[in-house]
C-alpha cells in the first residue's frame, strides 16, 4: 500500500525549550527511538484506522491523552543549511506529530464545511457534541499550535516563499522506498522574515486573495514557536507520484519566489509566465486527486 499522498510543513523545536509535561513525553519517545521519517504517513493512517475499528469507534486517534507513546521526529542541527547570522538549537530538534490534535482540527473544519446529509452519515453523535469534544482536544495542545500542518495531493504554493530554493534536500530512490525524499529546511527567523515580506508584497498586489490569506495564516502559525526552531517543507508521500526526471527539474521554489519579486516590481508578464510553469507542474497531481 502506498504512503498517503500528503505534504507537510513541520516545526522542529529545541528539546530544551519544551514545557512539561510535553518535554517528558518527548524524552520518553526518544528513549525508544522516536518515529522514522519514512513511516510518518503509515503511522498516521494506522492510528486513524485503529480508532475507527475500535468497538465502539473512537472520535479521535489516541482519544485519551497519554493513551500511547508520543510520535516524534528528530532532526540534527547539522542537517539544516543556515543563512548568515541565523541561529538554531541546541539539539536535538524535535517535532511532536500532534496526531490527536491535528485530527481534532480537521474534524472541526469538516463540521464547519460539510453538508447536513454528510454530517448525519459521518457522525455518530450530534455535530455540536462532536465539535465540543474536538475543541477540548485542541485546548489540551501545548503552546496552542500543532507542530505539523499538512496538505493532500499538492503543496500550497505560498509555502515555498519561506525556503531557500538552492537548499533543497533530494533523495532519489524507488517510488515505494520510504527513503525517497524532497524537502527544504530553514531557520525559524528566516522563515518568519520571508513569509512576512511575501505577505506584504502579495497583499499589496492582490489584496485578500487566497495566497495572502495562506501567508498570513502561516505567519501566525510560525509565531507560536521558539525563534531557534527549524521549519521543514516536505513533499512527503507526493514523491511517490513524481518521477525522478520531473523531481530533478522541479523549480517550484524558484518560481514562487520569482512571482513574488515580479509582483513587487509590477512585472505582470513575469508573474504570468512563472505561474503558468507552476500550474503545469502541479496540475497533474491536482487532476489525480479529482480522479480519486
PDB file of N, CA, C and O in Angstrom, residues 159-217:
ATOM      1  N   UNK A 159       3.715  28.243   0.569  1.00  0.00           N
ATOM      2  CA  UNK A 159       4.707  27.649   1.459  1.00  0.00           C
ATOM      3  C   UNK A 159       6.125  27.813   0.912  1.00  0.00           C
ATOM      4  O   UNK A 159       7.089  27.910   1.680  1.00  0.00           O
ATOM      5  N   UNK A 160       6.270  27.825  -0.401  1.00  0.00           N
ATOM      6  CA  UNK A 160       7.612  27.917  -0.991  1.00  0.00           C
ATOM      7  C   UNK A 160       8.252  29.279  -0.744  1.00  0.00           C
ATOM      8  O   UNK A 160       9.460  29.440  -0.944  1.00  0.00           O
ATOM      9  N   UNK A 161       7.468  30.263  -0.301  1.00  0.00           N
ATOM     10  CA  UNK A 161       8.027  31.595  -0.075  1.00  0.00           C
ATOM     11  C   UNK A 161       9.060  31.607   1.038  1.00  0.00           C
ATOM     12  O   UNK A 161       9.926  32.483   1.072  1.00  0.00           O
ATOM     13  N   UNK A 162       8.998  30.639   1.959  1.00  0.00           N
ATOM     14  CA  UNK A 162       9.852  30.695   3.143  1.00  0.00           C
ATOM     15  C   UNK A 162      11.193  29.979   3.003  1.00  0.00           C
ATOM     16  O   UNK A 162      12.039  30.071   3.881  1.00  0.00           O
ATOM     17  N   UNK A 163      11.399  29.238   1.899  1.00  0.00           N
ATOM     18  CA  UNK A 163      12.599  28.413   1.800  1.00  0.00           C
ATOM     19  C   UNK A 163      13.643  29.049   0.891  1.00  0.00           C
ATOM     20  O   UNK A 163      13.347  29.962   0.120  1.00  0.00           O
ATOM     21  N   UNK A 164      14.865  28.557   1.000  1.00  0.00           N
ATOM     22  CA  UNK A 164      15.933  28.911   0.082  1.00  0.00           C
ATOM     23  C   UNK A 164      15.933  27.873  -1.040  1.00  0.00           C
ATOM     24  O   UNK A 164      16.212  26.697  -0.796  1.00  0.00           O
ATOM     25  N   UNK A 165      15.585  28.246  -2.277  1.00  0.00           N
ATOM     26  CA  UNK A 165      15.430  27.240  -3.339  1.00  0.00           C
ATOM     27  C   UNK A 165      16.625  26.309  -3.498  1.00  0.00           C
ATOM     28  O   UNK A 165      16.457  25.100  -3.695  1.00  0.00           O
ATOM     29  N   UNK A 166      17.826  26.857  -3.389  1.00  0.00           N
ATOM     30  CA  UNK A 166      19.023  26.034  -3.616  1.00  0.00           C
ATOM     31  C   UNK A 166      19.319  25.092  -2.462  1.00  0.00           C
ATOM     32  O   UNK A 166      20.207  24.231  -2.580  1.00  0.00           O
ATOM     33  N   UNK A 167      18.597  25.206  -1.353  1.00  0.00           N
ATOM     34  CA  UNK A 167      18.857  24.363  -0.182  1.00  0.00           C
ATOM     35  C   UNK A 167      18.017  23.093  -0.193  1.00  0.00           C
ATOM     36  O   UNK A 167      17.900  22.430   0.838  1.00  0.00           O
ATOM     37  N   UNK A 168      17.472  22.734  -1.333  1.00  0.00           N
ATOM     38  CA  UNK A 168      16.629  21.535  -1.389  1.00  0.00           C
ATOM     39  C   UNK A 168      17.435  20.282  -1.061  1.00  0.00           C
ATOM     40  O   UNK A 168      18.568  20.108  -1.503  1.00  0.00           O
ATOM     41  N   UNK A 169      16.822  19.391  -0.274  1.00  0.00           N
ATOM     42  CA  UNK A 169      17.412  18.091   0.056  1.00  0.00           C
ATOM     43  C   UNK A 169      16.624  17.037  -0.711  1.00  0.00           C
ATOM     44  O   UNK A 169      15.443  16.817  -0.449  1.00  0.00           O
ATOM     45  N   UNK A 170      17.282  16.392  -1.673  1.00  0.00           N
ATOM     46  CA  UNK A 170      16.607  15.456  -2.562  1.00  0.00           C
ATOM     47  C   UNK A 170      17.281  14.094  -2.486  1.00  0.00           C
ATOM     48  O   UNK A 170      18.497  13.984  -2.634  1.00  0.00           O
ATOM     49  N   UNK A 171      16.491  13.057  -2.221  1.00  0.00           N
ATOM     50  CA  UNK A 171      16.970  11.677  -2.209  1.00  0.00           C
ATOM     51  C   UNK A 171      16.128  10.896  -3.213  1.00  0.00           C
ATOM     52  O   UNK A 171      14.919  10.750  -3.044  1.00  0.00           O
ATOM     53  N   UNK A 172      16.773  10.423  -4.269  1.00  0.00           N
ATOM     54  CA  UNK A 172      16.082   9.640  -5.284  1.00  0.00           C
ATOM     55  C   UNK A 172      16.214   8.155  -4.956  1.00  0.00           C
ATOM     56  O   UNK A 172      17.307   7.657  -4.734  1.00  0.00           O
ATOM     57  N   UNK A 173      15.092   7.496  -4.893  1.00  0.00           N
ATOM     58  CA  UNK A 173      15.038   6.057  -4.640  1.00  0.00           C
ATOM     59  C   UNK A 173      13.784   5.537  -5.327  1.00  0.00           C
ATOM     60  O   UNK A 173      13.049   6.290  -5.967  1.00  0.00           O
ATOM     61  N   UNK A 174      13.540   4.248  -5.218  1.00  0.00           N
ATOM     62  CA  UNK A 174      12.330   3.681  -5.820  1.00  0.00           C
ATOM     63  C   UNK A 174      11.094   4.373  -5.236  1.00  0.00           C
ATOM     64  O   UNK A 174      11.099   4.790  -4.074  1.00  0.00           O
ATOM     65  N   UNK A 175      10.022   4.515  -6.041  1.00  0.00           N
ATOM     66  CA  UNK A 175       8.835   5.217  -5.559  1.00  0.00           C
ATOM     67  C   UNK A 175       8.283   4.688  -4.239  1.00  0.00           C
ATOM     68  O   UNK A 175       7.756   5.462  -3.432  1.00  0.00           O
ATOM     69  N   UNK A 176       8.404   3.378  -3.999  1.00  0.00           N
ATOM     70  CA  UNK A 176       7.865   2.806  -2.761  1.00  0.00           C
ATOM     71  C   UNK A 176       8.890   2.754  -1.637  1.00  0.00           C
ATOM     72  O   UNK A 176       8.619   2.220  -0.567  1.00  0.00           O
ATOM     73  N   UNK A 177      10.073   3.314  -1.854  1.00  0.00           N
ATOM     74  CA  UNK A 177      11.124   3.334  -0.834  1.00  0.00           C
ATOM     75  C   UNK A 177      10.876   4.501   0.115  1.00  0.00           C
ATOM     76  O   UNK A 177      10.803   5.664  -0.325  1.00  0.00           O
ATOM     77  N   UNK A 178      10.739   4.264   1.420  1.00  0.00           N
ATOM     78  CA  UNK A 178      10.475   5.360   2.351  1.00  0.00           C
ATOM     79  C   UNK A 178      11.603   6.381   2.439  1.00  0.00           C
ATOM     80  O   UNK A 178      11.405   7.477   2.983  1.00  0.00           O
ATOM     81  N   UNK A 179      12.787   6.035   1.906  1.00  0.00           N
ATOM     82  CA  UNK A 179      13.898   6.983   1.921  1.00  0.00           C
ATOM     83  C   UNK A 179      13.780   8.040   0.824  1.00  0.00           C
ATOM     84  O   UNK A 179      14.494   9.047   0.835  1.00  0.00           O
ATOM     85  N   UNK A 180      12.917   7.818  -0.166  1.00  0.00           N
ATOM     86  CA  UNK A 180      12.720   8.796  -1.236  1.00  0.00           C
ATOM     87  C   UNK A 180      12.181  10.084  -0.617  1.00  0.00           C
ATOM     88  O   UNK A 180      11.198  10.068   0.124  1.00  0.00           O
ATOM     89  N   UNK A 181      12.807  11.226  -0.959  1.00  0.00           N
ATOM     90  CA  UNK A 181      12.501  12.441  -0.207  1.00  0.00           C
ATOM     91  C   UNK A 181      12.795  13.678  -1.033  1.00  0.00           C
ATOM     92  O   UNK A 181      13.729  13.711  -1.831  1.00  0.00           O
ATOM     93  N   UNK A 182      11.984  14.698  -0.810  1.00  0.00           N
ATOM     94  CA  UNK A 182      12.258  16.040  -1.329  1.00  0.00           C
ATOM     95  C   UNK A 182      11.810  17.025  -0.258  1.00  0.00           C
ATOM     96  O   UNK A 182      10.624  17.066   0.103  1.00  0.00           O
ATOM     97  N   UNK A 183      12.760  17.800   0.276  1.00  0.00           N
ATOM     98  CA  UNK A 183      12.396  18.727   1.348  1.00  0.00           C
ATOM     99  C   UNK A 183      13.340  19.913   1.391  1.00  0.00           C
ATOM    100  O   UNK A 183      14.415  19.899   0.782  1.00  0.00           O
ATOM    101  N   UNK A 184      12.913  20.936   2.099  1.00  0.00           N
ATOM    102  CA  UNK A 184      13.737  22.108   2.402  1.00  0.00           C
ATOM    103  C   UNK A 184      13.684  22.346   3.902  1.00  0.00           C
ATOM    104  O   UNK A 184      12.644  22.118   4.546  1.00  0.00           O
ATOM    105  N   UNK A 185      14.780  22.832   4.470  1.00  0.00           N
ATOM    106  CA  UNK A 185      14.829  23.187   5.889  1.00  0.00           C
ATOM    107  C   UNK A 185      15.390  24.597   6.020  1.00  0.00           C
ATOM    108  O   UNK A 185      16.349  24.956   5.324  1.00  0.00           O
ATOM    109  N   UNK A 186      14.807  25.363   6.923  1.00  0.00           N
ATOM    110  CA  UNK A 186      15.185  26.766   7.072  1.00  0.00           C
ATOM    111  C   UNK A 186      15.030  27.157   8.527  1.00  0.00           C
ATOM    112  O   UNK A 186      14.167  26.636   9.239  1.00  0.00           O
ATOM    113  N   UNK A 187      15.871  28.064   8.993  1.00  0.00           N
ATOM    114  CA  UNK A 187      15.754  28.539  10.376  1.00  0.00           C
ATOM    115  C   UNK A 187      14.437  29.287  10.551  1.00  0.00           C
ATOM    116  O   UNK A 187      13.888  29.876   9.614  1.00  0.00           O
ATOM    117  N   UNK A 188      13.922  29.266  11.765  1.00  0.00           N
ATOM    118  CA  UNK A 188      12.661  29.939  12.054  1.00  0.00           C
ATOM    119  C   UNK A 188      12.740  31.432  11.769  1.00  0.00           C
ATOM    120  O   UNK A 188      11.803  32.020  11.212  1.00  0.00           O
ATOM    121  N   UNK A 189      13.844  32.071  12.128  1.00  0.00           N
ATOM    122  CA  UNK A 189      13.948  33.513  11.904  1.00  0.00           C
ATOM    123  C   UNK A 189      13.879  33.833  10.417  1.00  0.00           C
ATOM    124  O   UNK A 189      13.222  34.805  10.012  1.00  0.00           O
ATOM    125  N   UNK A 190      14.555  33.044   9.586  1.00  0.00           N
ATOM    126  CA  UNK A 190      14.494  33.273   8.144  1.00  0.00           C
ATOM    127  C   UNK A 190      13.101  32.989   7.591  1.00  0.00           C
ATOM    128  O   UNK A 190      12.594  33.729   6.741  1.00  0.00           O
ATOM    129  N   UNK A 191      12.472  31.913   8.072  1.00  0.00           N
ATOM    130  CA  UNK A 191      11.128  31.575   7.601  1.00  0.00           C
ATOM    131  C   UNK A 191      10.151  32.701   7.918  1.00  0.00           C
ATOM    132  O   UNK A 191       9.351  33.122   7.066  1.00  0.00           O
ATOM    133  N   UNK A 192      10.196  33.225   9.142  1.00  0.00           N
ATOM    134  CA  UNK A 192       9.285  34.301   9.518  1.00  0.00           C
ATOM    135  C   UNK A 192       9.527  35.547   8.683  1.00  0.00           C
ATOM    136  O   UNK A 192       8.570  36.211   8.223  1.00  0.00           O
ATOM    137  N   UNK A 193      10.786  35.888   8.478  1.00  0.00           N
ATOM    138  CA  UNK A 193      11.106  37.087   7.708  1.00  0.00           C
ATOM    139  C   UNK A 193      10.617  36.970   6.271  1.00  0.00           C
ATOM    140  O   UNK A 193      10.021  37.908   5.719  1.00  0.00           O
ATOM    141  N   UNK A 194      10.834  35.805   5.658  1.00  0.00           N
ATOM    142  CA  UNK A 194      10.431  35.624   4.264  1.00  0.00           C
ATOM    143  C   UNK A 194       8.920  35.600   4.115  1.00  0.00           C
ATOM    144  O   UNK A 194       8.370  36.151   3.155  1.00  0.00           O
ATOM    145  N   UNK A 195       8.221  34.952   5.045  1.00  0.00           N
ATOM    146  CA  UNK A 195       6.765  34.914   4.985  1.00  0.00           C
ATOM    147  C   UNK A 195       6.193  36.316   5.179  1.00  0.00           C
ATOM    148  O   UNK A 195       5.250  36.715   4.485  1.00  0.00           O
ATOM    149  N   UNK A 196       6.741  37.083   6.106  1.00  0.00           N
ATOM    150  CA  UNK A 196       6.260  38.441   6.339  1.00  0.00           C
ATOM    151  C   UNK A 196       6.430  39.306   5.103  1.00  0.00           C
ATOM    152  O   UNK A 196       5.519  40.053   4.703  1.00  0.00           O
ATOM    153  N   UNK A 197       7.604  39.218   4.484  1.00  0.00           N
ATOM    154  CA  UNK A 197       7.861  40.003   3.267  1.00  0.00           C
ATOM    155  C   UNK A 197       6.930  39.577   2.140  1.00  0.00           C
ATOM    156  O   UNK A 197       6.329  40.417   1.448  1.00  0.00           O
ATOM    157  N   UNK A 198       6.770  38.258   1.952  1.00  0.00           N
ATOM    158  CA  UNK A 198       5.901  37.759   0.892  1.00  0.00           C
ATOM    159  C   UNK A 198       4.461  38.201   1.117  1.00  0.00           C
ATOM    160  O   UNK A 198       3.760  38.589   0.166  1.00  0.00           O
ATOM    161  N   UNK A 199       3.991  38.157   2.362  1.00  0.00           N
ATOM    162  CA  UNK A 199       2.621  38.585   2.647  1.00  0.00           C
ATOM    163  C   UNK A 199       2.427  40.054   2.273  1.00  0.00           C
ATOM    164  O   UNK A 199       1.423  40.414   1.649  1.00  0.00           O
ATOM    165  N   UNK A 200       3.369  40.899   2.652  1.00  0.00           N
ATOM    166  CA  UNK A 200       3.247  42.326   2.337  1.00  0.00           C
ATOM    167  C   UNK A 200       3.160  42.552   0.836  1.00  0.00           C
ATOM    168  O   UNK A 200       2.300  43.299   0.347  1.00  0.00           O
ATOM    169  N   UNK A 201       4.028  41.877   0.085  1.00  0.00           N
ATOM    170  CA  UNK A 201       4.047  42.051  -1.371  1.00  0.00           C
ATOM    171  C   UNK A 201       2.753  41.549  -1.998  1.00  0.00           C
ATOM    172  O   UNK A 201       2.120  42.234  -2.815  1.00  0.00           O
ATOM    173  N   UNK A 202       2.354  40.337  -1.621  1.00  0.00           N
ATOM    174  CA  UNK A 202       1.172  39.730  -2.226  1.00  0.00           C
ATOM    175  C   UNK A 202      -0.088  40.498  -1.829  1.00  0.00           C
ATOM    176  O   UNK A 202      -0.979  40.730  -2.660  1.00  0.00           O
ATOM    177  N   UNK A 203      -0.180  40.913  -0.576  1.00  0.00           N
ATOM    178  CA  UNK A 203      -1.356  41.654  -0.124  1.00  0.00           C
ATOM    179  C   UNK A 203      -1.459  42.996  -0.847  1.00  0.00           C
ATOM    180  O   UNK A 203      -2.552  43.416  -1.260  1.00  0.00           O
ATOM    181  N   UNK A 204      -0.337  43.673  -1.020  1.00  0.00           N
ATOM    182  CA  UNK A 204      -0.354  44.960  -1.713  1.00  0.00           C
ATOM    183  C   UNK A 204      -0.751  44.803  -3.179  1.00  0.00           C
ATOM    184  O   UNK A 204      -1.410  45.683  -3.760  1.00  0.00           O
ATOM    185  N   UNK A 205      -0.355  43.674  -3.782  1.00  0.00           N
ATOM    186  CA  UNK A 205      -0.618  43.478  -5.207  1.00  0.00           C
ATOM    187  C   UNK A 205      -1.981  42.862  -5.473  1.00  0.00           C
ATOM    188  O   UNK A 205      -2.647  43.206  -6.458  1.00  0.00           O
ATOM    189  N   UNK A 206      -2.421  41.936  -4.606  1.00  0.00           N
ATOM    190  CA  UNK A 206      -3.628  41.159  -4.887  1.00  0.00           C
ATOM    191  C   UNK A 206      -4.733  41.332  -3.861  1.00  0.00           C
ATOM    192  O   UNK A 206      -5.841  40.811  -4.056  1.00  0.00           O
ATOM    193  N   UNK A 207      -4.445  42.008  -2.755  1.00  0.00           N
ATOM    194  CA  UNK A 207      -5.448  42.151  -1.721  1.00  0.00           C
ATOM    195  C   UNK A 207      -5.623  40.865  -0.942  1.00  0.00           C
ATOM    196  O   UNK A 207      -4.695  40.060  -0.803  1.00  0.00           O
ATOM    197  N   UNK A 208      -6.838  40.636  -0.443  1.00  0.00           N
ATOM    198  CA  UNK A 208      -7.122  39.485   0.420  1.00  0.00           C
ATOM    199  C   UNK A 208      -7.414  38.222  -0.381  1.00  0.00           C
ATOM    200  O   UNK A 208      -8.300  37.439  -0.011  1.00  0.00           O
ATOM    201  N   UNK A 209      -6.685  38.007  -1.443  1.00  0.00           N
ATOM    202  CA  UNK A 209      -6.857  36.776  -2.207  1.00  0.00           C
ATOM    203  C   UNK A 209      -6.244  35.611  -1.439  1.00  0.00           C
ATOM    204  O   UNK A 209      -5.518  35.786  -0.459  1.00  0.00           O
ATOM    205  N   UNK A 210      -6.494  34.382  -1.941  1.00  0.00           N
ATOM    206  CA  UNK A 210      -6.068  33.175  -1.227  1.00  0.00           C
ATOM    207  C   UNK A 210      -4.582  33.157  -0.889  1.00  0.00           C
ATOM    208  O   UNK A 210      -4.227  32.795   0.232  1.00  0.00           O
ATOM    209  N   UNK A 211      -3.659  33.521  -1.814  1.00  0.00           N
ATOM    210  CA  UNK A 211      -2.232  33.466  -1.431  1.00  0.00           C
ATOM    211  C   UNK A 211      -1.917  34.328  -0.208  1.00  0.00           C
ATOM    212  O   UNK A 211      -1.138  33.913   0.651  1.00  0.00           O
ATOM    213  N   UNK A 212      -2.509  35.513  -0.139  1.00  0.00           N
ATOM    214  CA  UNK A 212      -2.250  36.382   1.019  1.00  0.00           C
ATOM    215  C   UNK A 212      -2.793  35.762   2.295  1.00  0.00           C
ATOM    216  O   UNK A 212      -2.153  35.825   3.355  1.00  0.00           O
ATOM    217  N   UNK A 213      -3.972  35.136   2.227  1.00  0.00           N
ATOM    218  CA  UNK A 213      -4.544  34.512   3.417  1.00  0.00           C
ATOM    219  C   UNK A 213      -3.670  33.359   3.892  1.00  0.00           C
ATOM    220  O   UNK A 213      -3.452  33.193   5.105  1.00  0.00           O
ATOM    221  N   UNK A 214      -3.152  32.551   2.952  1.00  0.00           N
ATOM    222  CA  UNK A 214      -2.283  31.436   3.340  1.00  0.00           C
ATOM    223  C   UNK A 214      -1.020  31.961   4.001  1.00  0.00           C
ATOM    224  O   UNK A 214      -0.575  31.436   5.041  1.00  0.00           O
ATOM    225  N   UNK A 215      -0.428  33.014   3.440  1.00  0.00           N
ATOM    226  CA  UNK A 215       0.790  33.581   4.012  1.00  0.00           C
ATOM    227  C   UNK A 215       0.521  34.189   5.386  1.00  0.00           C
ATOM    228  O   UNK A 215       1.320  34.019   6.315  1.00  0.00           O
ATOM    229  N   UNK A 216      -0.614  34.869   5.528  1.00  0.00           N
ATOM    230  CA  UNK A 216      -0.967  35.444   6.831  1.00  0.00           C
ATOM    231  C   UNK A 216      -1.133  34.345   7.877  1.00  0.00           C
ATOM    232  O   UNK A 216      -0.585  34.435   8.991  1.00  0.00           O
ATOM    233  N   UNK A 217      -1.885  33.311   7.539  1.00  0.00           N
ATOM    234  CA  UNK A 217      -2.129  32.227   8.489  1.00  0.00           C
ATOM    235  C   UNK A 217      -0.841  31.473   8.807  1.00  0.00           C
ATOM    236  O   UNK A 217      -0.620  31.050   9.958  1.00  0.00           O
TER     237      UNK A 217
END
